[in-house]
Amino acid sequence: MRFIFPFAEIEKNSRIVLYGASEMGYDFYRQIVTTGYCTIALWVDRQYEWWQHLDLPVSKPDDILNANYDKIILTAEKQSVAQSMRDDLSALGVDSERILWKSDYLIKGNIARKFDIKTQVLDSQRAIETSPREFVDENNLDIVIRVIYARSVLAGDNDLTHKELYKKLITKQTELVEATDRMLVGYFSEYDTKRGWDQFDMSFRELIDSIRNKGFQKEYFIPLDNKKHLLNGRHRIAAAMALGVSIWTVTYPFSTGAVKYDVEWLKTNDFSGDEIRMVLAALEELKKAS
């Protein structure tokens, strides 16, 4: 357990809604159930189908409209995620005064236990060998940027333009904090402690080197939802694409919704015209080469 519920800011015996079933949400849920301090009127998450798949009592955010509650607690570690949750609630007409979020709920000096169902699920399904090219398109330009940088690393040219392009991408996508293992994508990450640019860069370089020397290992498959949307594995796909090797995928029986990293996303996240043209040119090259 890494996060402590904000007991001092929630009145005893009040009714709360937990928004988010990530590691933080799971910690909060356990603490409230254990202590009986207040009542959880509802626990919601955008990816509620995944958490229901794990037998957790998580509902869709729209159910807040019919809930009787005093406060909604946002269980997000990143400010950008919390703001996205606020935007969702605003669209539902929720009063901002009833929303609570703090930037730091960490229990100092504690270590979270790894909660891993990946192998259990893999045992009941068949991994399929496929080409990484299937995931390199106009809606996954972030993968194209990773390929650009992977090729640069493989060539040993240390092109600063490529490195800065990749660094900008990772900063915008992750805020240089890897998803924890209680988040959906974190279940399938081998790097749940990455923090900061140096660790991200080193981990990607090590991944490229590993696939170059050992090939793409089946146990590090690419997880997909039932509509073939990526749950994780964008670095693995890019490294495999740069090296020209196949990947392994496993499809899970739930839907999460696609995240588009298209031209509009690049523009919104301050990529320059020259950078976007570089990415699109690389995409066209990858299409022709495959």
XYZ file of C-alpha atoms in Angstrom, residues 8-289:
282
model
C -8.553 14.756 7.792
C -10.449 16.293 4.892
C -13.463 13.970 4.792
C -16.128 14.072 7.482
C -16.680 10.804 9.325
C -19.766 8.854 8.197
C -20.087 10.929 5.043
C -20.846 9.376 1.646
C -18.085 9.512 -0.948
C -17.462 8.617 -4.562
C -14.023 7.303 -5.516
C -13.100 8.288 -9.067
C -10.365 6.029 -10.391
C -9.527 2.377 -9.782
C -5.768 2.750 -10.118
C -3.355 1.844 -7.342
C -4.427 4.911 -5.378
C -8.127 4.138 -5.769
C -7.539 0.553 -4.712
C -5.617 1.692 -1.626
C -8.355 4.163 -0.669
C -11.055 1.549 -1.166
C -9.318 -0.957 1.105
C -8.747 1.638 3.827
C -12.390 2.731 3.875
C -13.730 -0.812 3.807
C -11.335 -1.785 6.596
C -11.958 1.212 8.875
C -15.611 1.902 8.143
C -14.711 5.583 8.412
C -17.223 6.619 5.765
C -19.466 5.059 3.133
C -18.386 4.459 -0.439
C -21.508 5.391 -2.351
C -19.858 4.616 -5.662
C -16.509 3.664 -7.146
C -16.101 4.646 -10.796
C -13.516 4.478 -13.550
C -13.540 5.079 -17.305
C -12.196 1.564 -17.803
C -14.754 0.034 -15.477
C -15.118 -3.104 -17.634
C -11.501 -4.038 -16.917
C -11.931 -3.688 -13.166
C -15.212 -5.606 -13.250
C -13.245 -8.308 -15.070
C -11.148 -8.501 -11.871
C -14.340 -8.718 -9.753
C -13.953 -5.224 -8.323
C -17.185 -3.207 -7.696
C -16.347 -0.435 -10.164
C -19.010 1.356 -12.202
C -19.019 3.755 -15.134
C -18.603 7.492 -14.371
C -22.084 8.315 -15.682
C -23.560 6.480 -12.682
C -22.543 9.482 -10.574
C -25.615 11.243 -11.950
C -27.869 8.939 -9.907
C -25.658 8.646 -6.820
C -26.239 10.157 -3.380
C -22.898 11.466 -2.121
C -21.149 14.282 -0.260
C -17.719 14.335 -1.926
C -15.983 12.920 -4.977
C -12.332 12.006 -4.404
C -10.089 11.927 -7.452
C -7.571 9.107 -7.132
C -4.910 10.410 -9.500
C -1.187 10.776 -8.926
C -0.655 13.158 -11.854
C -2.177 16.627 -12.058
C -2.995 16.171 -15.743
C -5.003 13.023 -14.974
C -6.831 14.765 -12.133
C -7.694 17.640 -14.456
C -9.035 15.207 -17.033
C -11.252 13.699 -14.334
C -12.443 17.179 -13.362
C -13.325 17.834 -16.992
C -15.382 14.643 -17.094
C -17.231 15.619 -13.943
C -17.825 19.147 -15.182
C -19.414 17.698 -18.323
C -21.730 15.705 -16.039
C -22.710 18.899 -14.217
C -20.932 18.078 -10.944
C -20.324 21.041 -8.614
C -16.565 21.643 -8.369
C -16.915 22.300 -4.617
C -17.780 18.639 -4.135
C -14.546 17.429 -5.761
C -11.377 16.734 -3.765
C -7.863 16.136 -5.084
C -4.397 16.566 -3.559
C -1.070 16.312 -5.295
C 0.496 13.943 -2.774
C -1.236 11.066 -0.992
C 1.903 8.955 -0.758
C 2.722 7.034 2.392
C 6.337 7.973 2.898
C 8.875 5.192 3.010
C 6.537 2.393 1.952
C 6.774 0.035 -0.995
C 3.806 -1.195 -3.023
C 3.416 -4.922 -3.488
C 3.448 -6.066 -7.093
C -0.040 -7.190 -8.086
C 0.356 -9.205 -11.269
C -2.367 -11.095 -13.146
C -0.562 -11.048 -16.484
C 0.686 -14.628 -16.309
C -2.642 -15.932 -14.999
C -4.511 -14.464 -17.935
C -1.875 -15.550 -20.449
C -2.276 -19.146 -19.252
C -5.849 -19.189 -20.548
C -5.182 -17.539 -23.888
C -3.017 -18.080 -26.937
C -0.457 -15.469 -27.880
C -0.415 -14.703 -31.599
C 2.663 -13.800 -33.619
C 2.133 -10.754 -35.814
C 3.906 -7.863 -37.497
C 4.501 -4.625 -35.559
C 3.463 -2.859 -38.760
C -0.201 -3.408 -37.787
C 0.162 -0.733 -35.107
C 2.132 1.845 -37.088
C -0.376 4.267 -38.590
C -1.759 7.825 -38.496
C -3.353 7.263 -35.081
C -0.158 5.927 -33.488
C 2.363 8.598 -34.437
C 3.904 8.224 -30.983
C 5.083 4.768 -32.060
C 6.574 6.314 -35.209
C 8.556 8.740 -33.030
C 9.801 5.815 -30.961
C 10.879 4.042 -34.157
C 12.752 7.148 -35.294
C 14.675 7.227 -32.041
C 15.220 3.462 -31.959
C 16.772 3.596 -35.415
C 19.004 6.423 -34.268
C 20.135 4.372 -31.270
C 20.781 1.328 -33.448
C 22.800 3.411 -35.902
C 24.837 4.838 -33.044
C 24.512 8.332 -34.480
C 23.112 9.978 -31.306
C 21.172 12.466 -33.444
C 20.091 15.197 -31.012
C 17.085 16.047 -33.170
C 15.753 12.501 -32.835
C 16.598 12.362 -29.152
C 14.839 15.639 -28.377
C 11.813 14.533 -30.410
C 11.541 11.344 -28.354
C 12.146 13.236 -25.106
C 9.329 15.664 -25.929
C 6.996 12.765 -26.676
C 7.740 10.931 -23.434
C 7.424 14.121 -21.389
C 4.039 14.939 -22.913
C 2.709 11.385 -22.694
C 3.878 10.374 -19.238
C 5.149 13.460 -17.408
C 8.208 11.180 -17.003
C 6.382 8.921 -14.519
C 5.737 5.294 -15.459
C 2.254 3.909 -14.797
C 2.145 1.936 -11.550
C 1.088 -1.697 -11.413
C -2.385 -0.841 -10.112
C -3.132 1.105 -13.277
C -4.435 -0.789 -16.277
C -1.378 -0.212 -18.472
C 0.895 -0.882 -15.512
C -0.151 -4.529 -15.377
C 1.787 -5.065 -18.575
C 4.808 -2.873 -17.903
C 8.211 -4.223 -17.004
C 9.319 -0.776 -15.791
C 6.840 0.314 -13.116
C 9.449 2.345 -11.210
C 10.682 4.576 -14.048
C 10.945 8.199 -12.971
C 12.650 10.955 -14.957
C 14.115 11.265 -18.449
C 17.341 9.351 -17.792
C 15.477 6.233 -16.641
C 13.084 6.320 -19.589
C 15.947 6.729 -22.049
C 18.043 3.999 -20.449
C 15.112 1.576 -20.300
C 14.310 2.053 -23.995
C 17.947 1.547 -24.960
C 18.100 -1.624 -22.865
C 14.881 -2.863 -24.465
C 16.269 -2.292 -27.966
C 19.460 -4.105 -27.048
C 17.538 -7.015 -25.508
C 15.333 -7.547 -28.583
C 18.358 -7.229 -30.859
C 20.199 -9.962 -28.946
C 17.355 -12.275 -27.898
C 14.512 -11.489 -30.267
C 11.010 -10.529 -29.121
C 10.272 -12.786 -26.145
C 6.755 -14.244 -26.038
C 6.412 -13.599 -22.312
C 6.596 -9.841 -22.990
C 3.617 -9.916 -25.335
C 1.669 -6.852 -26.468
C -1.711 -6.713 -24.644
C -4.787 -5.688 -26.668
C -8.418 -5.132 -25.762
C -11.203 -6.859 -27.699
C -11.127 -4.144 -30.373
C -7.369 -4.494 -30.860
C -6.586 -1.253 -29.010
C -3.184 -1.195 -27.315
C -3.120 -1.529 -23.529
C 0.650 -1.181 -23.383
C 3.754 -2.099 -25.359
C 4.375 0.933 -27.556
C 8.110 0.852 -26.881
C 8.231 -2.893 -27.593
C 6.404 -2.416 -30.897
C 8.747 0.410 -31.929
C 11.880 -1.542 -31.035
C 10.618 -4.571 -32.952
C 9.717 -2.387 -35.936
C 13.166 -0.794 -35.966
C 14.793 -4.235 -35.787
C 12.482 -5.877 -38.311
C 11.219 -8.657 -36.041
C 7.752 -9.997 -35.272
C 5.866 -9.394 -32.016
C 3.466 -11.462 -29.900
C -0.003 -10.211 -28.929
C -2.701 -11.350 -26.514
C -6.292 -10.101 -26.771
C -8.361 -9.555 -23.612
C -12.175 -9.831 -23.426
C -13.008 -6.210 -22.600
C -13.003 -2.814 -24.258
C -10.998 0.219 -23.091
C -11.358 2.756 -25.902
C -8.652 3.935 -28.254
C -6.266 6.779 -27.516
C -5.288 8.617 -30.697
C -1.796 10.006 -31.019
C -2.466 11.632 -34.364
C -1.421 14.926 -35.965
C -3.935 16.853 -33.860
C -2.449 15.388 -30.690
C 1.033 16.455 -31.824
C -0.195 19.978 -32.577
C -1.991 20.236 -29.227
C 1.185 19.146 -27.443
C 3.415 21.787 -29.026
C 5.223 19.740 -31.673
C 6.516 22.091 -34.355
C 5.611 21.963 -38.028
C 9.065 20.628 -38.859
C 8.781 17.915 -36.228
C 5.363 16.841 -37.502
C 6.630 16.720 -41.078
C 9.548 14.557 -39.932
C 7.164 12.136 -38.227
C 4.802 11.921 -41.217
C 7.731 11.359 -43.591
C 8.959 8.523 -41.378
C 5.444 7.035 -41.332
C 5.330 6.992 -45.129
C 8.745 5.347 -45.240
C 7.628 2.657 -42.790
C 4.515 1.971 -44.850
C 6.524 1.506 -48.026
C 9.098 -0.683 -46.337
